[in-house]
Amino acid sequence: MSETAAPQTLTPATGTIAFLGLGHMGGPMAVNLVKAGYTVTGYDVVPAALETARAHGIATAGTAAEAVAGAAVVLTMLPSGRHLLEAYRGDPNQPGLLAIAGPGTMFLDCSTINVDEAREAAVLAVDAGHRAVDAPVSGGVVGAEAGTLTFMVGAPAEDFETVKPMLEVMGKRVVYCGRHGAGQAAKICNNMILGVSMIAVSEAFVLGEKLGLTHQALFDVASAASGQCWALTTNCPVPGPVPTSPANRDYQPGFAGALMAKDLKLALNALESTGVAARLGPLASEIYDSFAAEGGAGRDFSGIITDIRDKSDQQ
């Protein structure tokens, strides 16, 4: 490792953070870093995201390369693994971020991508003389704004300790999951559970409606019995029992259906590559793909109940 490698902890005094990806999640995360005293230079390909960032006190750069030059940390929040790998590698006309960054830079990726892509990105970073951490998040836009996200971290233990103070600014829980790729593995396994359980909860409520149960009666029973789960007690898909759930706001996300479809596709890729004999995960992926394609992409993923109800009424 280079003698100029990043120090053992990343504090506000360490140096600049290049924050690449200032969308609905990344923007609020960057704001929380600035509030905690970190020096952040942000970049996004969407001009409106840059304008919003500047309005919240984040310095912005004209290009990703400009943001990364001289930064101690490069934090990425990008749409896919393809975007991340292309940014790291560059192309014949433009050097990649790994070539632009100074020796020993910490590359912290908070995107949600395929496990294999996360591991490939880490190898590229380490081979270029840098350090790498994958730390996807859970908690949605509300958690990003409130600084209550959960981070699932894959990295060598010493690099986890390096980034932990930063992550604790943006999140309420920071969980070390293992070596490179383990953070992504934990994220997709968790969200496969969430997608399957939301479908099950939604089907149960629609069945309850058909059988004459009120939403409150079913909730009171299931929330205190063996059907209890996060999809029921926190993100309840019907209005009323949990006043803070998106169902009470006409399914404004929250966690959008398009994002659940994406995460379940990542889980499906992992299931296929590992040969796991799964049945519910692939079916949940198919259901959310259809939901997103048929108007649910921008609605909260708990809005799947409306799709189940509509299709039930057609039978």
PDB file of C-alpha atoms in Angstrom:
ATOM      1  CA  MET A   1       0.000   0.000   0.000  1.00  0.00           C
ATOM      2  CA  SER A   2       1.256   3.467  -0.788  1.00  0.00           C
ATOM      3  CA  GLU A   3       2.716   5.570   2.036  1.00  0.00           C
ATOM      4  CA  THR A   4       0.114   8.208   1.122  1.00  0.00           C
ATOM      5  CA  ALA A   5      -2.786   5.844   1.825  1.00  0.00           C
ATOM      6  CA  ALA A   6      -5.780   7.258   3.617  1.00  0.00           C
ATOM      7  CA  PRO A   7      -5.591   7.501   7.416  1.00  0.00           C
ATOM      8  CA  GLN A   8      -7.291   5.036   9.711  1.00  0.00           C
ATOM      9  CA  THR A   9     -10.424   7.113  10.221  1.00  0.00           C
ATOM     10  CA  LEU A  10     -12.155   9.599   7.974  1.00  0.00           C
ATOM     11  CA  THR A  11     -13.084  12.679   9.971  1.00  0.00           C
ATOM     12  CA  PRO A  12     -14.066  16.210   8.888  1.00  0.00           C
ATOM     13  CA  ALA A  13     -10.374  17.126   9.071  1.00  0.00           C
ATOM     14  CA  THR A  14      -9.250  14.341   6.742  1.00  0.00           C
ATOM     15  CA  GLY A  15      -9.864  16.027   3.412  1.00  0.00           C
ATOM     16  CA  THR A  16     -12.423  16.513   0.683  1.00  0.00           C
ATOM     17  CA  ILE A  17     -15.110  13.974  -0.138  1.00  0.00           C
ATOM     18  CA  ALA A  18     -16.007  13.742  -3.822  1.00  0.00           C
ATOM     19  CA  PHE A  19     -19.691  12.787  -3.817  1.00  0.00           C
ATOM     20  CA  LEU A  20     -20.798  11.498  -7.222  1.00  0.00           C
ATOM     21  CA  GLY A  21     -24.548  11.028  -7.601  1.00  0.00           C
ATOM     22  CA  LEU A  22     -26.687  13.691  -5.929  1.00  0.00           C
ATOM     23  CA  GLY A  23     -30.145  12.301  -6.614  1.00  0.00           C
ATOM     24  CA  HIS A  24     -33.010  11.592  -4.227  1.00  0.00           C
ATOM     25  CA  MET A  25     -30.762   9.498  -1.985  1.00  0.00           C
ATOM     26  CA  GLY A  26     -27.310  10.914  -2.615  1.00  0.00           C
ATOM     27  CA  GLY A  27     -28.293  14.558  -2.257  1.00  0.00           C
ATOM     28  CA  PRO A  28     -29.593  14.299   1.332  1.00  0.00           C
ATOM     29  CA  MET A  29     -26.678  12.044   2.287  1.00  0.00           C
ATOM     30  CA  ALA A  30     -24.229  14.684   1.077  1.00  0.00           C
ATOM     31  CA  VAL A  31     -26.133  17.377   2.971  1.00  0.00           C
ATOM     32  CA  ASN A  32     -25.751  15.417   6.210  1.00  0.00           C
ATOM     33  CA  LEU A  33     -22.005  15.113   5.661  1.00  0.00           C
ATOM     34  CA  VAL A  34     -21.733  18.870   5.175  1.00  0.00           C
ATOM     35  CA  LYS A  35     -23.792  19.500   8.316  1.00  0.00           C
ATOM     36  CA  ALA A  36     -21.363  17.297  10.246  1.00  0.00           C
ATOM     37  CA  GLY A  37     -18.431  19.415   9.107  1.00  0.00           C
ATOM     38  CA  TYR A  38     -17.095  17.348   6.213  1.00  0.00           C
ATOM     39  CA  THR A  39     -15.861  19.144   3.105  1.00  0.00           C
ATOM     40  CA  VAL A  40     -17.857  17.816   0.159  1.00  0.00           C
ATOM     41  CA  THR A  41     -17.535  18.504  -3.544  1.00  0.00           C
ATOM     42  CA  GLY A  42     -20.470  17.013  -5.408  1.00  0.00           C
ATOM     43  CA  TYR A  43     -21.194  16.130  -9.006  1.00  0.00           C
ATOM     44  CA  ASP A  44     -24.193  14.784 -10.898  1.00  0.00           C
ATOM     45  CA  VAL A  45     -25.003  14.512 -14.596  1.00  0.00           C
ATOM     46  CA  VAL A  46     -28.443  16.044 -13.937  1.00  0.00           C
ATOM     47  CA  PRO A  47     -28.280  19.875 -13.739  1.00  0.00           C
ATOM     48  CA  ALA A  48     -31.313  20.071 -11.428  1.00  0.00           C
ATOM     49  CA  ALA A  49     -29.572  17.809  -8.898  1.00  0.00           C
ATOM     50  CA  LEU A  50     -26.565  20.140  -8.897  1.00  0.00           C
ATOM     51  CA  GLU A  51     -28.810  23.151  -8.365  1.00  0.00           C
ATOM     52  CA  THR A  52     -30.543  21.478  -5.432  1.00  0.00           C
ATOM     53  CA  ALA A  53     -27.201  20.504  -3.930  1.00  0.00           C
ATOM     54  CA  ARG A  54     -25.881  24.053  -4.134  1.00  0.00           C
ATOM     55  CA  ALA A  55     -29.073  25.344  -2.538  1.00  0.00           C
ATOM     56  CA  HIS A  56     -28.310  23.080   0.429  1.00  0.00           C
ATOM     57  CA  GLY A  57     -24.739  24.271   0.839  1.00  0.00           C
ATOM     58  CA  ILE A  58     -22.878  21.626  -1.143  1.00  0.00           C
ATOM     59  CA  ALA A  59     -20.017  22.815  -3.339  1.00  0.00           C
ATOM     60  CA  THR A  60     -20.257  21.333  -6.831  1.00  0.00           C
ATOM     61  CA  ALA A  61     -17.801  20.622  -9.619  1.00  0.00           C
ATOM     62  CA  GLY A  62     -18.228  20.922 -13.368  1.00  0.00           C
ATOM     63  CA  THR A  63     -17.150  17.321 -13.996  1.00  0.00           C
ATOM     64  CA  ALA A  64     -16.654  14.118 -12.036  1.00  0.00           C
ATOM     65  CA  ALA A  65     -12.915  14.348 -12.723  1.00  0.00           C
ATOM     66  CA  GLU A  66     -12.798  17.825 -11.212  1.00  0.00           C
ATOM     67  CA  ALA A  67     -14.574  16.600  -8.069  1.00  0.00           C
ATOM     68  CA  VAL A  68     -12.278  13.592  -7.651  1.00  0.00           C
ATOM     69  CA  ALA A  69      -8.926  15.327  -8.182  1.00  0.00           C
ATOM     70  CA  GLY A  70      -7.293  15.686  -4.765  1.00  0.00           C
ATOM     71  CA  ALA A  71     -10.158  14.083  -2.819  1.00  0.00           C
ATOM     72  CA  ALA A  72      -9.438  11.773   0.108  1.00  0.00           C
ATOM     73  CA  VAL A  73     -12.688   9.858  -0.485  1.00  0.00           C
ATOM     74  CA  VAL A  74     -14.669   9.168  -3.646  1.00  0.00           C
ATOM     75  CA  LEU A  75     -18.235   8.290  -2.644  1.00  0.00           C
ATOM     76  CA  THR A  76     -20.420   7.007  -5.480  1.00  0.00           C
ATOM     77  CA  MET A  77     -24.226   6.674  -5.535  1.00  0.00           C
ATOM     78  CA  LEU A  78     -24.893   5.530  -9.106  1.00  0.00           C
ATOM     79  CA  PRO A  79     -27.804   3.792 -10.879  1.00  0.00           C
ATOM     80  CA  SER A  80     -26.072   0.527 -11.784  1.00  0.00           C
ATOM     81  CA  GLY A  81     -22.894  -1.498 -11.712  1.00  0.00           C
ATOM     82  CA  ARG A  82     -22.294  -0.684 -15.361  1.00  0.00           C
ATOM     83  CA  HIS A  83     -22.195   3.020 -14.524  1.00  0.00           C
ATOM     84  CA  LEU A  84     -19.784   2.388 -11.656  1.00  0.00           C
ATOM     85  CA  LEU A  85     -17.372   0.249 -13.651  1.00  0.00           C
ATOM     86  CA  GLU A  86     -17.397   2.678 -16.575  1.00  0.00           C
ATOM     87  CA  ALA A  87     -16.682   5.566 -14.213  1.00  0.00           C
ATOM     88  CA  TYR A  88     -13.798   3.683 -12.602  1.00  0.00           C
ATOM     89  CA  ARG A  89     -12.249   2.571 -15.904  1.00  0.00           C
ATOM     90  CA  GLY A  90     -12.886   5.559 -18.150  1.00  0.00           C
ATOM     91  CA  ASP A  91     -12.595   5.170 -21.921  1.00  0.00           C
ATOM     92  CA  PRO A  92     -10.048   5.915 -24.651  1.00  0.00           C
ATOM     93  CA  ASN A  93     -11.104   9.569 -24.694  1.00  0.00           C
ATOM     94  CA  GLN A  94     -11.274  10.144 -20.945  1.00  0.00           C
ATOM     95  CA  PRO A  95      -9.337   8.708 -17.991  1.00  0.00           C
ATOM     96  CA  GLY A  96     -11.339   6.908 -15.326  1.00  0.00           C
ATOM     97  CA  LEU A  97     -11.738   7.968 -11.724  1.00  0.00           C
ATOM     98  CA  LEU A  98      -9.142   5.434 -10.558  1.00  0.00           C
ATOM     99  CA  ALA A  99      -6.518   7.066 -12.765  1.00  0.00           C
ATOM    100  CA  ILE A 100      -7.451  10.587 -11.695  1.00  0.00           C
ATOM    101  CA  ALA A 101      -7.475   9.982  -7.939  1.00  0.00           C
ATOM    102  CA  GLY A 102      -4.350  10.330  -5.843  1.00  0.00           C
ATOM    103  CA  PRO A 103      -2.611   7.221  -4.448  1.00  0.00           C
ATOM    104  CA  GLY A 104      -4.447   5.460  -1.628  1.00  0.00           C
ATOM    105  CA  THR A 105      -7.792   7.196  -2.167  1.00  0.00           C
ATOM    106  CA  MET A 106     -10.760   5.567  -0.450  1.00  0.00           C
ATOM    107  CA  PHE A 107     -13.387   4.510  -3.006  1.00  0.00           C
ATOM    108  CA  LEU A 108     -16.676   4.122  -1.129  1.00  0.00           C
ATOM    109  CA  ASP A 109     -19.548   2.854  -3.263  1.00  0.00           C
ATOM    110  CA  CYS A 110     -23.063   3.177  -1.820  1.00  0.00           C
ATOM    111  CA  SER A 111     -24.869   2.138  -5.016  1.00  0.00           C
ATOM    112  CA  THR A 112     -26.941  -1.047  -5.121  1.00  0.00           C
ATOM    113  CA  ILE A 113     -25.401  -3.299  -7.773  1.00  0.00           C
ATOM    114  CA  ASN A 114     -24.674  -6.936  -8.556  1.00  0.00           C
ATOM    115  CA  VAL A 115     -22.364  -8.680  -6.086  1.00  0.00           C
ATOM    116  CA  ASP A 116     -20.008  -9.690  -8.904  1.00  0.00           C
ATOM    117  CA  GLU A 117     -19.832  -6.081 -10.098  1.00  0.00           C
ATOM    118  CA  ALA A 118     -19.029  -4.860  -6.582  1.00  0.00           C
ATOM    119  CA  ARG A 119     -16.191  -7.353  -6.322  1.00  0.00           C
ATOM    120  CA  GLU A 120     -14.893  -6.412  -9.764  1.00  0.00           C
ATOM    121  CA  ALA A 121     -14.947  -2.720  -8.843  1.00  0.00           C
ATOM    122  CA  ALA A 122     -13.021  -3.437  -5.648  1.00  0.00           C
ATOM    123  CA  VAL A 123     -10.357  -5.400  -7.536  1.00  0.00           C
ATOM    124  CA  LEU A 124      -9.966  -2.542 -10.020  1.00  0.00           C
ATOM    125  CA  ALA A 125      -9.587  -0.012  -7.210  1.00  0.00           C
ATOM    126  CA  VAL A 126      -7.096  -2.050  -5.198  1.00  0.00           C
ATOM    127  CA  ASP A 127      -5.039  -2.924  -8.279  1.00  0.00           C
ATOM    128  CA  ALA A 128      -4.844   0.812  -9.034  1.00  0.00           C
ATOM    129  CA  GLY A 129      -3.362   1.463  -5.588  1.00  0.00           C
ATOM    130  CA  HIS A 130      -6.529   2.563  -3.797  1.00  0.00           C
ATOM    131  CA  ARG A 131      -8.833   1.237  -1.082  1.00  0.00           C
ATOM    132  CA  ALA A 132     -12.390   0.041  -1.702  1.00  0.00           C
ATOM    133  CA  VAL A 133     -15.584  -0.406   0.316  1.00  0.00           C
ATOM    134  CA  ASP A 134     -19.071  -1.406  -0.838  1.00  0.00           C
ATOM    135  CA  ALA A 135     -21.758   0.013   1.459  1.00  0.00           C
ATOM    136  CA  PRO A 136     -25.263  -0.099  -0.039  1.00  0.00           C
ATOM    137  CA  VAL A 137     -28.024   1.482   1.998  1.00  0.00           C
ATOM    138  CA  SER A 138     -31.507   0.715   3.223  1.00  0.00           C
ATOM    139  CA  GLY A 139     -34.012   3.244   4.532  1.00  0.00           C
ATOM    140  CA  GLY A 140     -35.220   5.150   1.481  1.00  0.00           C
ATOM    141  CA  VAL A 141     -35.398   8.889   0.937  1.00  0.00           C
ATOM    142  CA  VAL A 142     -36.844   9.486   4.403  1.00  0.00           C
ATOM    143  CA  GLY A 143     -33.870   7.719   5.962  1.00  0.00           C
ATOM    144  CA  ALA A 144     -31.416   9.612   3.759  1.00  0.00           C
ATOM    145  CA  GLU A 145     -32.897  12.938   4.816  1.00  0.00           C
ATOM    146  CA  ALA A 146     -33.063  12.040   8.505  1.00  0.00           C
ATOM    147  CA  GLY A 147     -29.623  10.415   8.621  1.00  0.00           C
ATOM    148  CA  THR A 148     -31.134   7.121   9.781  1.00  0.00           C
ATOM    149  CA  LEU A 149     -30.061   4.829   6.937  1.00  0.00           C
ATOM    150  CA  THR A 150     -28.719   1.330   7.465  1.00  0.00           C
ATOM    151  CA  PHE A 151     -25.379   0.666   5.772  1.00  0.00           C
ATOM    152  CA  MET A 152     -24.346  -2.891   4.897  1.00  0.00           C
ATOM    153  CA  VAL A 153     -20.587  -2.883   4.476  1.00  0.00           C
ATOM    154  CA  GLY A 154     -18.257  -5.147   2.537  1.00  0.00           C
ATOM    155  CA  ALA A 155     -14.530  -4.444   2.929  1.00  0.00           C
ATOM    156  CA  PRO A 156     -11.385  -5.543   4.732  1.00  0.00           C
ATOM    157  CA  ALA A 157     -11.925  -4.905   8.451  1.00  0.00           C
ATOM    158  CA  GLU A 158      -9.412  -2.052   8.574  1.00  0.00           C
ATOM    159  CA  ASP A 159     -11.120  -0.223   5.727  1.00  0.00           C
ATOM    160  CA  PHE A 160     -14.483  -0.657   7.447  1.00  0.00           C
ATOM    161  CA  GLU A 161     -13.075   1.091  10.514  1.00  0.00           C
ATOM    162  CA  THR A 162     -11.757   3.862   8.265  1.00  0.00           C
ATOM    163  CA  VAL A 163     -15.151   4.724   6.749  1.00  0.00           C
ATOM    164  CA  LYS A 164     -17.316   3.970   9.792  1.00  0.00           C
ATOM    165  CA  PRO A 165     -17.301   7.555  11.211  1.00  0.00           C
ATOM    166  CA  MET A 166     -18.547   8.887   7.858  1.00  0.00           C
ATOM    167  CA  LEU A 167     -21.254   6.271   7.577  1.00  0.00           C
ATOM    168  CA  GLU A 168     -22.442   6.964  11.103  1.00  0.00           C
ATOM    169  CA  VAL A 169     -23.117  10.568  10.075  1.00  0.00           C
ATOM    170  CA  MET A 170     -25.452   9.393   7.301  1.00  0.00           C
ATOM    171  CA  GLY A 171     -26.952   6.357   9.012  1.00  0.00           C
ATOM    172  CA  LYS A 172     -28.321   5.018  12.264  1.00  0.00           C
ATOM    173  CA  ARG A 173     -26.975   1.487  11.791  1.00  0.00           C
ATOM    174  CA  VAL A 174     -23.676   0.477  10.207  1.00  0.00           C
ATOM    175  CA  VAL A 175     -23.293  -3.288   9.869  1.00  0.00           C
ATOM    176  CA  TYR A 176     -20.037  -4.978   8.879  1.00  0.00           C
ATOM    177  CA  CYS A 177     -20.970  -7.920   6.658  1.00  0.00           C
ATOM    178  CA  GLY A 178     -17.579  -9.225   5.519  1.00  0.00           C
ATOM    179  CA  ARG A 179     -15.126  -8.785   2.673  1.00  0.00           C
ATOM    180  CA  HIS A 180     -15.679  -7.030  -0.657  1.00  0.00           C
ATOM    181  CA  GLY A 181     -19.146  -7.726  -2.062  1.00  0.00           C
ATOM    182  CA  ALA A 182     -20.638  -8.791   1.266  1.00  0.00           C
ATOM    183  CA  GLY A 183     -22.488  -5.509   1.690  1.00  0.00           C
ATOM    184  CA  GLN A 184     -24.211  -5.976  -1.653  1.00  0.00           C
ATOM    185  CA  ALA A 185     -24.975  -9.603  -0.807  1.00  0.00           C
ATOM    186  CA  ALA A 186     -26.672  -8.577   2.437  1.00  0.00           C
ATOM    187  CA  LYS A 187     -28.657  -5.849   0.673  1.00  0.00           C
ATOM    188  CA  ILE A 188     -30.101  -8.078  -2.038  1.00  0.00           C
ATOM    189  CA  CYS A 189     -30.914 -10.904   0.399  1.00  0.00           C
ATOM    190  CA  ASN A 190     -32.709  -8.446   2.694  1.00  0.00           C
ATOM    191  CA  ASN A 191     -34.681  -6.878  -0.137  1.00  0.00           C
ATOM    192  CA  MET A 192     -35.678 -10.251  -1.521  1.00  0.00           C
ATOM    193  CA  ILE A 193     -37.214 -10.981   1.891  1.00  0.00           C
ATOM    194  CA  LEU A 194     -38.894  -7.568   1.829  1.00  0.00           C
ATOM    195  CA  GLY A 195     -40.322  -7.965  -1.682  1.00  0.00           C
ATOM    196  CA  VAL A 196     -41.695 -11.438  -0.986  1.00  0.00           C
ATOM    197  CA  SER A 197     -43.152 -10.399   2.377  1.00  0.00           C
ATOM    198  CA  MET A 198     -44.838  -7.276   0.962  1.00  0.00           C
ATOM    199  CA  ILE A 199     -46.566  -9.382  -1.680  1.00  0.00           C
ATOM    200  CA  ALA A 200     -47.695 -11.851   0.991  1.00  0.00           C
ATOM    201  CA  VAL A 201     -48.985  -9.103   3.284  1.00  0.00           C
ATOM    202  CA  SER A 202     -50.814  -7.441   0.395  1.00  0.00           C
ATOM    203  CA  GLU A 203     -52.419 -10.691  -0.729  1.00  0.00           C
ATOM    204  CA  ALA A 204     -53.553 -11.308   2.858  1.00  0.00           C
ATOM    205  CA  PHE A 205     -55.224  -7.898   3.091  1.00  0.00           C
ATOM    206  CA  VAL A 206     -57.028  -8.391  -0.229  1.00  0.00           C
ATOM    207  CA  LEU A 207     -58.141 -11.831   0.938  1.00  0.00           C
ATOM    208  CA  GLY A 208     -59.310 -10.291   4.201  1.00  0.00           C
ATOM    209  CA  GLU A 209     -61.366  -7.753   2.266  1.00  0.00           C
ATOM    210  CA  LYS A 210     -63.033 -10.538   0.293  1.00  0.00           C
ATOM    211  CA  LEU A 211     -63.817 -12.391   3.525  1.00  0.00           C
ATOM    212  CA  GLY A 212     -65.300  -9.338   5.241  1.00  0.00           C
ATOM    213  CA  LEU A 213     -62.416  -8.481   7.594  1.00  0.00           C
ATOM    214  CA  THR A 214     -61.639  -4.845   8.276  1.00  0.00           C
ATOM    215  CA  HIS A 215     -58.079  -3.731   7.706  1.00  0.00           C
ATOM    216  CA  GLN A 216     -57.742  -2.817  11.368  1.00  0.00           C
ATOM    217  CA  ALA A 217     -58.931  -6.220  12.575  1.00  0.00           C
ATOM    218  CA  LEU A 218     -56.455  -8.077  10.380  1.00  0.00           C
ATOM    219  CA  PHE A 219     -53.662  -5.731  11.390  1.00  0.00           C
ATOM    220  CA  ASP A 220     -54.429  -6.112  15.106  1.00  0.00           C
ATOM    221  CA  VAL A 221     -54.236  -9.892  14.810  1.00  0.00           C
ATOM    222  CA  ALA A 222     -51.277 -10.282  12.430  1.00  0.00           C
ATOM    223  CA  SER A 223     -49.114  -7.555  13.991  1.00  0.00           C
ATOM    224  CA  ALA A 224     -49.224  -9.407  17.323  1.00  0.00           C
ATOM    225  CA  ALA A 225     -49.036 -12.934  15.905  1.00  0.00           C
ATOM    226  CA  SER A 226     -46.847 -15.035  13.638  1.00  0.00           C
ATOM    227  CA  GLY A 227     -47.599 -12.868  10.588  1.00  0.00           C
ATOM    228  CA  GLN A 228     -45.739  -9.906  12.096  1.00  0.00           C
ATOM    229  CA  CYS A 229     -43.103  -8.373   9.784  1.00  0.00           C
ATOM    230  CA  TRP A 230     -41.743  -4.979   8.713  1.00  0.00           C
ATOM    231  CA  ALA A 231     -43.933  -4.908   5.597  1.00  0.00           C
ATOM    232  CA  LEU A 232     -46.946  -5.089   7.898  1.00  0.00           C
ATOM    233  CA  THR A 233     -46.029  -3.020  10.937  1.00  0.00           C
ATOM    234  CA  THR A 234     -43.957  -0.217   9.348  1.00  0.00           C
ATOM    235  CA  ASN A 235     -44.885  -0.069   5.654  1.00  0.00           C
ATOM    236  CA  CYS A 236     -48.440  -1.370   5.929  1.00  0.00           C
ATOM    237  CA  PRO A 237     -49.955  -1.468   2.407  1.00  0.00           C
ATOM    238  CA  VAL A 238     -53.411  -0.241   3.477  1.00  0.00           C
ATOM    239  CA  PRO A 239     -54.232   3.185   4.952  1.00  0.00           C
ATOM    240  CA  GLY A 240     -55.200   3.478   8.586  1.00  0.00           C
ATOM    241  CA  PRO A 241     -53.391   0.982  10.827  1.00  0.00           C
ATOM    242  CA  VAL A 242     -49.937   2.600  10.421  1.00  0.00           C
ATOM    243  CA  PRO A 243     -50.517   6.348   9.863  1.00  0.00           C
ATOM    244  CA  THR A 244     -46.940   6.953   8.640  1.00  0.00           C
ATOM    245  CA  SER A 245     -47.014   4.312   5.889  1.00  0.00           C
ATOM    246  CA  PRO A 246     -47.092   5.455   2.230  1.00  0.00           C
ATOM    247  CA  ALA A 247     -50.575   3.949   1.838  1.00  0.00           C
ATOM    248  CA  ASN A 248     -51.842   7.029   3.669  1.00  0.00           C
ATOM    249  CA  ARG A 249     -50.247   9.308   1.034  1.00  0.00           C
ATOM    250  CA  ASP A 250     -51.623   7.603  -2.074  1.00  0.00           C
ATOM    251  CA  TYR A 251     -48.459   5.452  -2.199  1.00  0.00           C
ATOM    252  CA  GLN A 252     -45.987   8.258  -2.673  1.00  0.00           C
ATOM    253  CA  PRO A 253     -42.552   6.628  -2.182  1.00  0.00           C
ATOM    254  CA  GLY A 254     -40.933   5.731   0.139  1.00  0.00           C
ATOM    255  CA  PHE A 255     -39.187   3.045  -1.736  1.00  0.00           C
ATOM    256  CA  ALA A 256     -40.371   3.119  -5.315  1.00  0.00           C
ATOM    257  CA  GLY A 257     -41.657   0.117  -7.230  1.00  0.00           C
ATOM    258  CA  ALA A 258     -38.934   0.605  -9.839  1.00  0.00           C
ATOM    259  CA  LEU A 259     -36.252   0.293  -7.171  1.00  0.00           C
ATOM    260  CA  MET A 260     -37.796  -2.882  -5.757  1.00  0.00           C
ATOM    261  CA  ALA A 261     -37.951  -4.315  -9.275  1.00  0.00           C
ATOM    262  CA  LYS A 262     -34.281  -3.444  -9.741  1.00  0.00           C
ATOM    263  CA  ASP A 263     -33.207  -4.997  -6.429  1.00  0.00           C
ATOM    264  CA  LEU A 264     -35.188  -8.180  -7.068  1.00  0.00           C
ATOM    265  CA  LYS A 265     -33.530  -8.438 -10.483  1.00  0.00           C
ATOM    266  CA  LEU A 266     -30.158  -8.276  -8.720  1.00  0.00           C
ATOM    267  CA  ALA A 267     -31.324 -11.017  -6.355  1.00  0.00           C
ATOM    268  CA  LEU A 268     -32.479 -13.064  -9.347  1.00  0.00           C
ATOM    269  CA  ASN A 269     -29.054 -12.678 -10.970  1.00  0.00           C
ATOM    270  CA  ALA A 270     -27.405 -13.900  -7.783  1.00  0.00           C
ATOM    271  CA  LEU A 271     -29.813 -16.831  -7.457  1.00  0.00           C
ATOM    272  CA  GLU A 272     -29.072 -17.926 -11.001  1.00  0.00           C
ATOM    273  CA  SER A 273     -25.298 -17.536 -10.655  1.00  0.00           C
ATOM    274  CA  THR A 274     -25.197 -19.529  -7.416  1.00  0.00           C
ATOM    275  CA  GLY A 275     -27.687 -22.221  -8.407  1.00  0.00           C
ATOM    276  CA  VAL A 276     -29.994 -21.653  -5.433  1.00  0.00           C
ATOM    277  CA  ALA A 277     -33.282 -23.533  -5.931  1.00  0.00           C
ATOM    278  CA  ALA A 278     -35.441 -20.502  -5.145  1.00  0.00           C
ATOM    279  CA  ARG A 279     -39.074 -20.154  -6.195  1.00  0.00           C
ATOM    280  CA  LEU A 280     -40.490 -17.144  -4.337  1.00  0.00           C
ATOM    281  CA  GLY A 281     -37.627 -14.770  -5.148  1.00  0.00           C
ATOM    282  CA  PRO A 282     -37.928 -15.223  -8.923  1.00  0.00           C
ATOM    283  CA  LEU A 283     -41.729 -14.948  -8.741  1.00  0.00           C
ATOM    284  CA  ALA A 284     -41.488 -11.744  -6.698  1.00  0.00           C
ATOM    285  CA  SER A 285     -39.101 -10.359  -9.314  1.00  0.00           C
ATOM    286  CA  GLU A 286     -41.603 -11.158 -12.064  1.00  0.00           C
ATOM    287  CA  ILE A 287     -44.477  -9.552 -10.111  1.00  0.00           C
ATOM    288  CA  TYR A 288     -42.579  -6.321  -9.416  1.00  0.00           C
ATOM    289  CA  ASP A 289     -41.294  -6.129 -12.999  1.00  0.00           C
ATOM    290  CA  SER A 290     -44.910  -6.121 -14.172  1.00  0.00           C
ATOM    291  CA  PHE A 291     -45.951  -3.647 -11.477  1.00  0.00           C
ATOM    292  CA  ALA A 292     -43.211  -1.189 -12.478  1.00  0.00           C
ATOM    293  CA  ALA A 293     -43.958  -1.575 -16.197  1.00  0.00           C
ATOM    294  CA  GLU A 294     -47.693  -1.046 -15.703  1.00  0.00           C
ATOM    295  CA  GLY A 295     -47.565   2.284 -13.870  1.00  0.00           C
ATOM    296  CA  GLY A 296     -46.106   1.377 -10.495  1.00  0.00           C
ATOM    297  CA  ALA A 297     -42.518   2.465 -11.140  1.00  0.00           C
ATOM    298  CA  GLY A 298     -42.946   5.799  -9.368  1.00  0.00           C
ATOM    299  CA  ARG A 299     -45.306   4.556  -6.645  1.00  0.00           C
ATOM    300  CA  ASP A 300     -44.260   3.065  -3.348  1.00  0.00           C
ATOM    301  CA  PHE A 301     -43.586  -0.657  -3.626  1.00  0.00           C
ATOM    302  CA  SER A 302     -46.416  -1.283  -1.133  1.00  0.00           C
ATOM    303  CA  GLY A 303     -48.736  -0.105  -3.914  1.00  0.00           C
ATOM    304  CA  ILE A 304     -48.458  -3.675  -5.218  1.00  0.00           C
ATOM    305  CA  ILE A 305     -51.663  -4.232  -3.215  1.00  0.00           C
ATOM    306  CA  THR A 306     -53.602  -2.118  -5.725  1.00  0.00           C
ATOM    307  CA  ASP A 307     -52.371  -4.346  -8.537  1.00  0.00           C
ATOM    308  CA  ILE A 308     -53.391  -7.479  -6.632  1.00  0.00           C
ATOM    309  CA  ARG A 309     -56.806  -5.963  -5.813  1.00  0.00           C
ATOM    310  CA  ASP A 310     -57.445  -4.823  -9.398  1.00  0.00           C
ATOM    311  CA  LYS A 311     -56.564  -8.218 -10.845  1.00  0.00           C
ATOM    312  CA  SER A 312     -58.685  -9.943  -8.199  1.00  0.00           C
ATOM    313  CA  ASP A 313     -61.715  -7.846  -9.149  1.00  0.00           C
ATOM    314  CA  GLN A 314     -61.291  -8.852 -12.795  1.00  0.00           C
ATOM    315  CA  GLN A 315     -61.662 -12.528 -12.033  1.00  0.00           C
TER     316      GLN A 315
END
